[in-house]
mmCIF file of C-alpha atoms in Angstrom:
data_model
loop_
_atom_site.group_PDB
_atom_site.id
_atom_site.type_symbol
_atom_site.label_atom_id
_atom_site.label_comp_id
_atom_site.label_asym_id
_atom_site.label_seq_id
_atom_site.Cartn_x
_atom_site.Cartn_y
_atom_site.Cartn_z
ATOM 1 C CA MET A 1 43.603 186.234 19.925
ATOM 2 C CA ASN A 2 46.579 183.964 20.668
ATOM 3 C CA LEU A 3 48.536 184.792 23.733
ATOM 4 C CA GLU A 4 52.152 183.666 23.689
ATOM 5 C CA LYS A 5 53.616 182.051 26.809
ATOM 6 C CA PRO A 6 56.325 184.118 28.232
ATOM 7 C CA SER A 7 59.721 182.468 27.814
ATOM 8 C CA PRO A 8 61.419 181.542 31.063
ATOM 9 C CA VAL A 9 63.859 183.949 32.350
ATOM 10 C CA GLN A 10 67.320 182.458 32.262
ATOM 11 C CA ALA A 11 69.606 183.192 35.134
ATOM 12 C CA PRO A 12 72.817 184.827 34.317
ATOM 13 C CA ALA A 13 75.691 182.411 33.588
ATOM 14 C CA GLY A 14 77.603 183.261 36.768
ATOM 15 C CA ILE A 15 74.670 182.481 38.993
ATOM 16 C CA ALA A 16 74.086 179.092 37.303
ATOM 17 C CA ARG A 17 77.718 178.081 37.756
ATOM 18 C CA ARG A 18 77.606 178.933 41.455
ATOM 19 C CA ARG A 19 74.495 176.787 41.883
ATOM 20 C CA ARG A 20 76.224 173.797 40.269
ATOM 21 C CA LEU A 21 79.234 174.199 42.541
ATOM 22 C CA ALA A 22 76.958 174.378 45.581
ATOM 23 C CA ALA A 23 75.207 171.150 44.540
ATOM 24 C CA VAL A 24 78.554 169.391 44.137
ATOM 25 C CA GLY A 25 79.605 170.615 47.582
ATOM 26 C CA VAL A 26 76.439 169.231 49.165
ATOM 27 C CA ALA A 27 77.031 165.848 47.505
ATOM 28 C CA LEU A 28 80.635 165.709 48.745
ATOM 29 C CA ALA A 29 79.545 166.599 52.266
ATOM 30 C CA GLY A 30 77.050 163.709 52.213
ATOM 31 C CA LEU A 31 79.728 161.259 51.097
ATOM 32 C CA LEU A 32 82.070 162.403 53.830
ATOM 33 C CA ALA A 33 79.330 161.975 56.432
ATOM 34 C CA LEU A 34 78.664 158.427 55.258
ATOM 35 C CA SER A 35 82.332 157.519 55.326
ATOM 36 C CA GLY A 36 82.594 158.811 58.903
ATOM 37 C CA CYS A 37 79.889 156.376 60.023
ATOM 38 C CA ALA A 38 81.772 153.323 58.729
ATOM 39 C CA THR A 39 83.409 151.153 61.453
ATOM 40 C CA THR A 40 87.071 150.371 61.034
ATOM 41 C CA GLU A 41 88.726 147.300 62.542
ATOM 42 C CA PRO A 42 91.358 148.175 65.158
ATOM 43 C CA THR A 43 94.887 147.400 64.151
ATOM 44 C CA PRO A 44 96.385 144.790 66.499
ATOM 45 C CA THR A 45 99.226 146.194 68.517
ATOM 46 C CA PRO A 46 102.257 144.048 69.190
ATOM 47 C CA GLY A 47 103.198 143.139 72.748
ATOM 48 C CA ALA A 48 105.711 144.994 74.814
ATOM 49 C CA SER A 49 108.543 142.994 73.282
ATOM 50 C CA GLY A 50 107.439 143.827 69.766
ATOM 51 C CA SER A 51 106.579 140.223 68.912
ATOM 52 C CA PRO A 52 103.281 138.489 69.513
ATOM 53 C CA SER A 53 103.231 136.432 72.691
ATOM 54 C CA PRO A 54 103.008 132.687 72.060
ATOM 55 C CA SER A 55 99.748 131.070 72.894
ATOM 56 C CA ALA A 56 99.835 128.995 76.049
ATOM 57 C CA SER A 57 99.691 125.300 75.320
ATOM 58 C CA PRO A 58 97.429 123.269 77.569
ATOM 59 C CA SER A 59 99.406 121.696 80.363
ATOM 60 C CA THR A 60 99.215 117.971 80.696
ATOM 61 C CA SER A 61 99.466 116.552 84.149
ATOM 62 C CA PRO A 62 101.626 113.456 84.470
ATOM 63 C CA SER A 63 99.617 110.309 84.374
ATOM 64 C CA ALA A 64 99.165 108.583 87.671
ATOM 65 C CA SER A 65 101.550 105.703 88.171
ATOM 66 C CA ALA A 66 100.016 102.318 87.696
ATOM 67 C CA GLU A 67 99.151 100.420 90.779
ATOM 68 C CA PRO A 68 101.811 97.795 91.393
ATOM 69 C CA GLY A 69 100.633 94.302 90.834
ATOM 70 C CA GLU A 70 99.755 92.374 93.914
ATOM 71 C CA ALA A 71 102.563 90.232 95.243
ATOM 72 C CA PRO A 72 102.052 86.526 94.775
ATOM 73 C CA ALA A 73 100.641 84.766 97.787
ATOM 74 C CA PRO A 74 103.309 83.179 99.981
ATOM 75 C CA PRO A 75 103.391 79.408 100.103
ATOM 76 C CA ALA A 76 101.058 77.864 102.603
ATOM 77 C CA ASP A 77 102.548 77.359 106.061
ATOM 78 C CA GLU A 78 102.582 73.585 106.353
ATOM 79 C CA ALA A 79 104.505 73.480 109.624
ATOM 80 C CA THR A 80 102.740 72.115 112.676
ATOM 81 C CA PRO A 81 103.814 72.193 116.335
ATOM 82 C CA VAL A 82 106.176 69.339 117.020
ATOM 83 C CA GLY A 83 104.396 68.463 120.260
ATOM 84 C CA VAL A 84 107.365 67.860 122.591
ATOM 85 C CA THR A 85 109.433 69.926 125.017
ATOM 86 C CA CYS A 86 113.166 69.832 125.557
ATOM 87 C CA GLN A 87 112.663 67.800 128.735
ATOM 88 C CA GLN A 88 110.741 65.226 126.695
ATOM 89 C CA LEU A 89 112.970 65.243 123.618
ATOM 90 C CA ILE A 90 116.117 64.483 125.635
ATOM 91 C CA THR A 91 115.248 63.560 129.196
ATOM 92 C CA PRO A 92 117.675 64.263 132.060
ATOM 93 C CA ASP A 93 118.456 60.543 132.181
ATOM 94 C CA ASP A 94 119.148 60.487 128.446
ATOM 95 C CA LEU A 95 121.472 63.460 128.798
ATOM 96 C CA TYR A 96 123.338 61.924 131.720
ATOM 97 C CA ALA A 97 123.734 58.654 129.839
ATOM 98 C CA TYR A 98 125.259 60.514 126.913
ATOM 99 C CA ASN A 99 127.593 62.745 128.934
ATOM 100 C CA PRO A 100 127.216 63.515 132.652
ATOM 101 C CA ASN A 101 129.023 66.847 132.183
ATOM 102 C CA LEU A 102 126.226 68.235 129.972
ATOM 103 C CA ALA A 103 123.507 70.509 131.349
ATOM 104 C CA HIS A 104 120.421 71.881 129.642
ATOM 105 C CA ILE A 105 120.599 75.694 129.427
ATOM 106 C CA ASP A 106 116.959 76.624 129.791
ATOM 107 C CA GLY A 107 115.875 79.710 127.840
ATOM 108 C CA GLU A 108 118.990 79.972 125.654
ATOM 109 C CA ALA A 109 118.093 80.381 121.981
ATOM 110 C CA PRO A 110 120.122 78.927 119.115
ATOM 111 C CA ALA A 111 122.141 81.285 116.953
ATOM 112 C CA ALA A 112 120.368 82.842 113.977
ATOM 113 C CA GLY A 113 120.672 80.941 110.721
ATOM 114 C CA THR A 114 121.497 77.621 112.383
ATOM 115 C CA PRO A 115 119.464 74.399 112.058
ATOM 116 C CA GLY A 116 118.128 74.985 115.572
ATOM 117 C CA ALA A 117 116.852 78.477 114.675
ATOM 118 C CA ARG A 118 115.163 77.117 111.553
ATOM 119 C CA ALA A 119 113.462 74.440 113.651
ATOM 120 C CA VAL A 120 112.058 77.074 116.017
ATOM 121 C CA ALA A 121 110.782 79.073 113.023
ATOM 122 C CA ALA A 122 108.965 75.913 111.881
ATOM 123 C CA LYS A 123 107.097 75.631 115.212
ATOM 124 C CA GLY A 124 109.614 73.175 116.603
ATOM 125 C CA VAL A 125 111.990 73.167 119.571
ATOM 126 C CA ALA A 126 115.729 73.727 119.890
ATOM 127 C CA CYS A 127 117.458 72.659 123.095
ATOM 128 C CA VAL A 128 120.891 73.992 124.052
ATOM 129 C CA TYR A 129 123.204 71.875 126.211
ATOM 130 C CA ARG A 130 126.543 73.046 127.587
ATOM 131 C CA ASN A 131 129.496 70.994 128.738
ATOM 132 C CA LEU A 132 130.216 72.248 132.248
ATOM 133 C CA THR A 133 133.870 71.309 131.893
ATOM 134 C CA SER A 134 134.813 72.475 128.385
ATOM 135 C CA ASN A 135 131.972 74.996 127.858
ATOM 136 C CA GLU A 136 131.259 73.433 124.452
ATOM 137 C CA THR A 137 127.617 73.441 123.378
ATOM 138 C CA ILE A 138 125.350 70.940 121.635
ATOM 139 C CA VAL A 139 122.009 71.935 120.100
ATOM 140 C CA VAL A 140 119.295 69.330 119.543
ATOM 141 C CA SER A 141 116.263 70.385 117.501
ATOM 142 C CA ALA A 142 113.072 68.771 116.261
ATOM 143 C CA SER A 143 110.310 70.113 114.018
ATOM 144 C CA THR A 144 107.443 69.081 111.770
ATOM 145 C CA PRO A 145 107.948 71.531 108.874
ATOM 146 C CA GLY A 146 105.535 69.961 106.380
ATOM 147 C CA PRO A 147 106.004 67.941 103.185
ATOM 148 C CA THR A 148 107.228 70.810 101.003
ATOM 149 C CA ALA A 149 109.940 71.820 103.471
ATOM 150 C CA LEU A 150 110.986 68.199 103.960
ATOM 151 C CA THR A 151 111.348 67.721 100.202
ATOM 152 C CA GLN A 152 113.459 70.871 99.984
ATOM 153 C CA ALA A 153 115.587 69.822 102.968
ATOM 154 C CA ARG A 154 116.165 66.400 101.456
ATOM 155 C CA ALA A 155 117.324 67.955 98.174
ATOM 156 C CA GLU A 156 119.663 70.403 99.927
ATOM 157 C CA LEU A 157 121.138 67.722 102.184
ATOM 158 C CA SER A 158 121.709 65.379 99.253
ATOM 159 C CA ALA A 159 123.730 68.131 97.558
ATOM 160 C CA SER A 160 125.704 69.423 100.553
ATOM 161 C CA ALA A 161 126.031 66.636 103.141
ATOM 162 C CA THR A 162 127.051 62.998 103.271
ATOM 163 C CA PRO A 163 124.434 60.281 103.740
ATOM 164 C CA ALA A 164 124.823 58.584 107.111
ATOM 165 C CA ASP A 165 123.363 55.430 108.618
ATOM 166 C CA GLY A 166 122.550 54.694 112.235
ATOM 167 C CA LEU A 167 120.983 58.081 113.031
ATOM 168 C CA GLY A 168 117.413 56.856 113.545
ATOM 169 C CA GLY A 169 116.074 57.561 110.059
ATOM 170 C CA GLU A 170 117.152 58.935 106.697
ATOM 171 C CA GLY A 171 120.323 60.671 107.788
ATOM 172 C CA TRP A 172 123.076 62.998 106.607
ATOM 173 C CA PHE A 173 126.135 64.487 108.228
ATOM 174 C CA GLY A 174 128.117 67.588 107.344
ATOM 175 C CA GLY A 175 129.610 70.678 108.954
ATOM 176 C CA GLY A 176 129.239 69.349 112.496
ATOM 177 C CA THR A 177 125.501 68.647 112.101
ATOM 178 C CA ALA A 178 123.707 65.315 111.958
ATOM 179 C CA THR A 179 120.291 65.595 110.283
ATOM 180 C CA VAL A 180 117.556 62.983 110.297
ATOM 181 C CA ILE A 181 114.245 62.831 108.446
ATOM 182 C CA ALA A 182 112.009 60.371 110.259
ATOM 183 C CA GLY A 183 108.466 60.257 108.932
ATOM 184 C CA GLU A 184 107.113 63.806 109.101
ATOM 185 C CA HIS A 185 109.799 64.988 111.523
ATOM 186 C CA LEU A 186 113.137 66.716 110.994
ATOM 187 C CA VAL A 187 115.746 66.253 113.748
ATOM 188 C CA THR A 188 119.163 67.912 113.940
ATOM 189 C CA VAL A 189 122.037 67.625 116.416
ATOM 190 C CA SER A 190 124.810 70.204 115.993
ATOM 191 C CA SER A 191 128.123 70.935 117.698
ATOM 192 C CA ASP A 192 131.545 72.227 116.773
ATOM 193 C CA ILE A 193 133.057 69.151 118.427
ATOM 194 C CA PHE A 194 131.302 66.680 116.095
ATOM 195 C CA THR A 195 133.510 65.283 113.348
ATOM 196 C CA ALA A 196 131.569 62.134 112.383
ATOM 197 C CA PRO A 197 127.963 60.867 112.438
ATOM 198 C CA ALA A 198 128.763 58.540 115.333
ATOM 199 C CA ASP A 199 129.426 61.545 117.586
ATOM 200 C CA ALA A 200 125.745 62.521 117.380
ATOM 201 C CA ALA A 201 124.100 59.137 116.790
ATOM 202 C CA GLN A 202 123.087 58.503 120.413
ATOM 203 C CA LEU A 203 121.324 61.860 120.646
ATOM 204 C CA THR A 204 119.596 61.651 117.248
ATOM 205 C CA THR A 205 118.224 58.158 117.856
ATOM 206 C CA THR A 206 117.048 59.140 121.334
ATOM 207 C CA ALA A 207 115.296 62.281 120.054
ATOM 208 C CA VAL A 208 113.577 60.374 117.224
ATOM 209 C CA SER A 209 112.322 57.748 119.671
ATOM 210 C CA HIS A 210 110.595 60.430 121.776
ATOM 211 C CA LEU A 211 108.717 62.105 118.930
ATOM 212 C CA PRO A 212 104.941 61.551 118.847
#
C-alpha cells in the first residue's frame, strides 16, 4: 500500500511577509554595524585666524666673514747703528771753530718729521746746537739707513733739492738743509738761518770726516 507524503503546511501569507521584513531588518542592522566600525579621517581645522599658518622656513645663519688676508711683510730694516756720538760727530773744538757762541744742548730731541728725527729713527744720532746769543738752533744728524733708504733719499733729493758741491760727498741743499750721502752714510745739517750750501759746508765736511 502506497503511503503519500504529507504536503508541507504553508504558513499563512501574513506570517511569511513578517518573516521577510524581519530578515531585511537584520541585514540592515548588520550593515549599520559595519559602517560604524569604519575609521574616518579627521577634518583639518583652520588656525585661529581662519587661514593655515605658513610653514617655518629654515633659518640660515650668516656666513662667517672671511679671514682678512695677511698683511704683506714690511721691508727689511737695513739700518745699522751709525757708531758715533754727538761729541764725536762734532767735537767741542770743531763747534768752537765754527762759531764760539754755539753750545750743544744735551738731551734735546729734534722736532718730529725733520731730517734729524728721521736719522734717529734709522738708528743714527741728531745733535742740537743753540746759539747763546740769538737762540737760533742748528741740528746735525748722521745715520746709516741702508742701501734701499739711500736710493730713495737720493731720488727724493734729486727731485726737491739743488745739487751742491763742497759738502763732503754727494750733496744737495734746499729748505735750510744741507744733505750729504757719503758712502753708506747720510748726513744732514739744518737751520732756519741757512740760505746757501756754504752756510753748512764746514759742519757737513767735519761730520763726514768723523764717521767710521
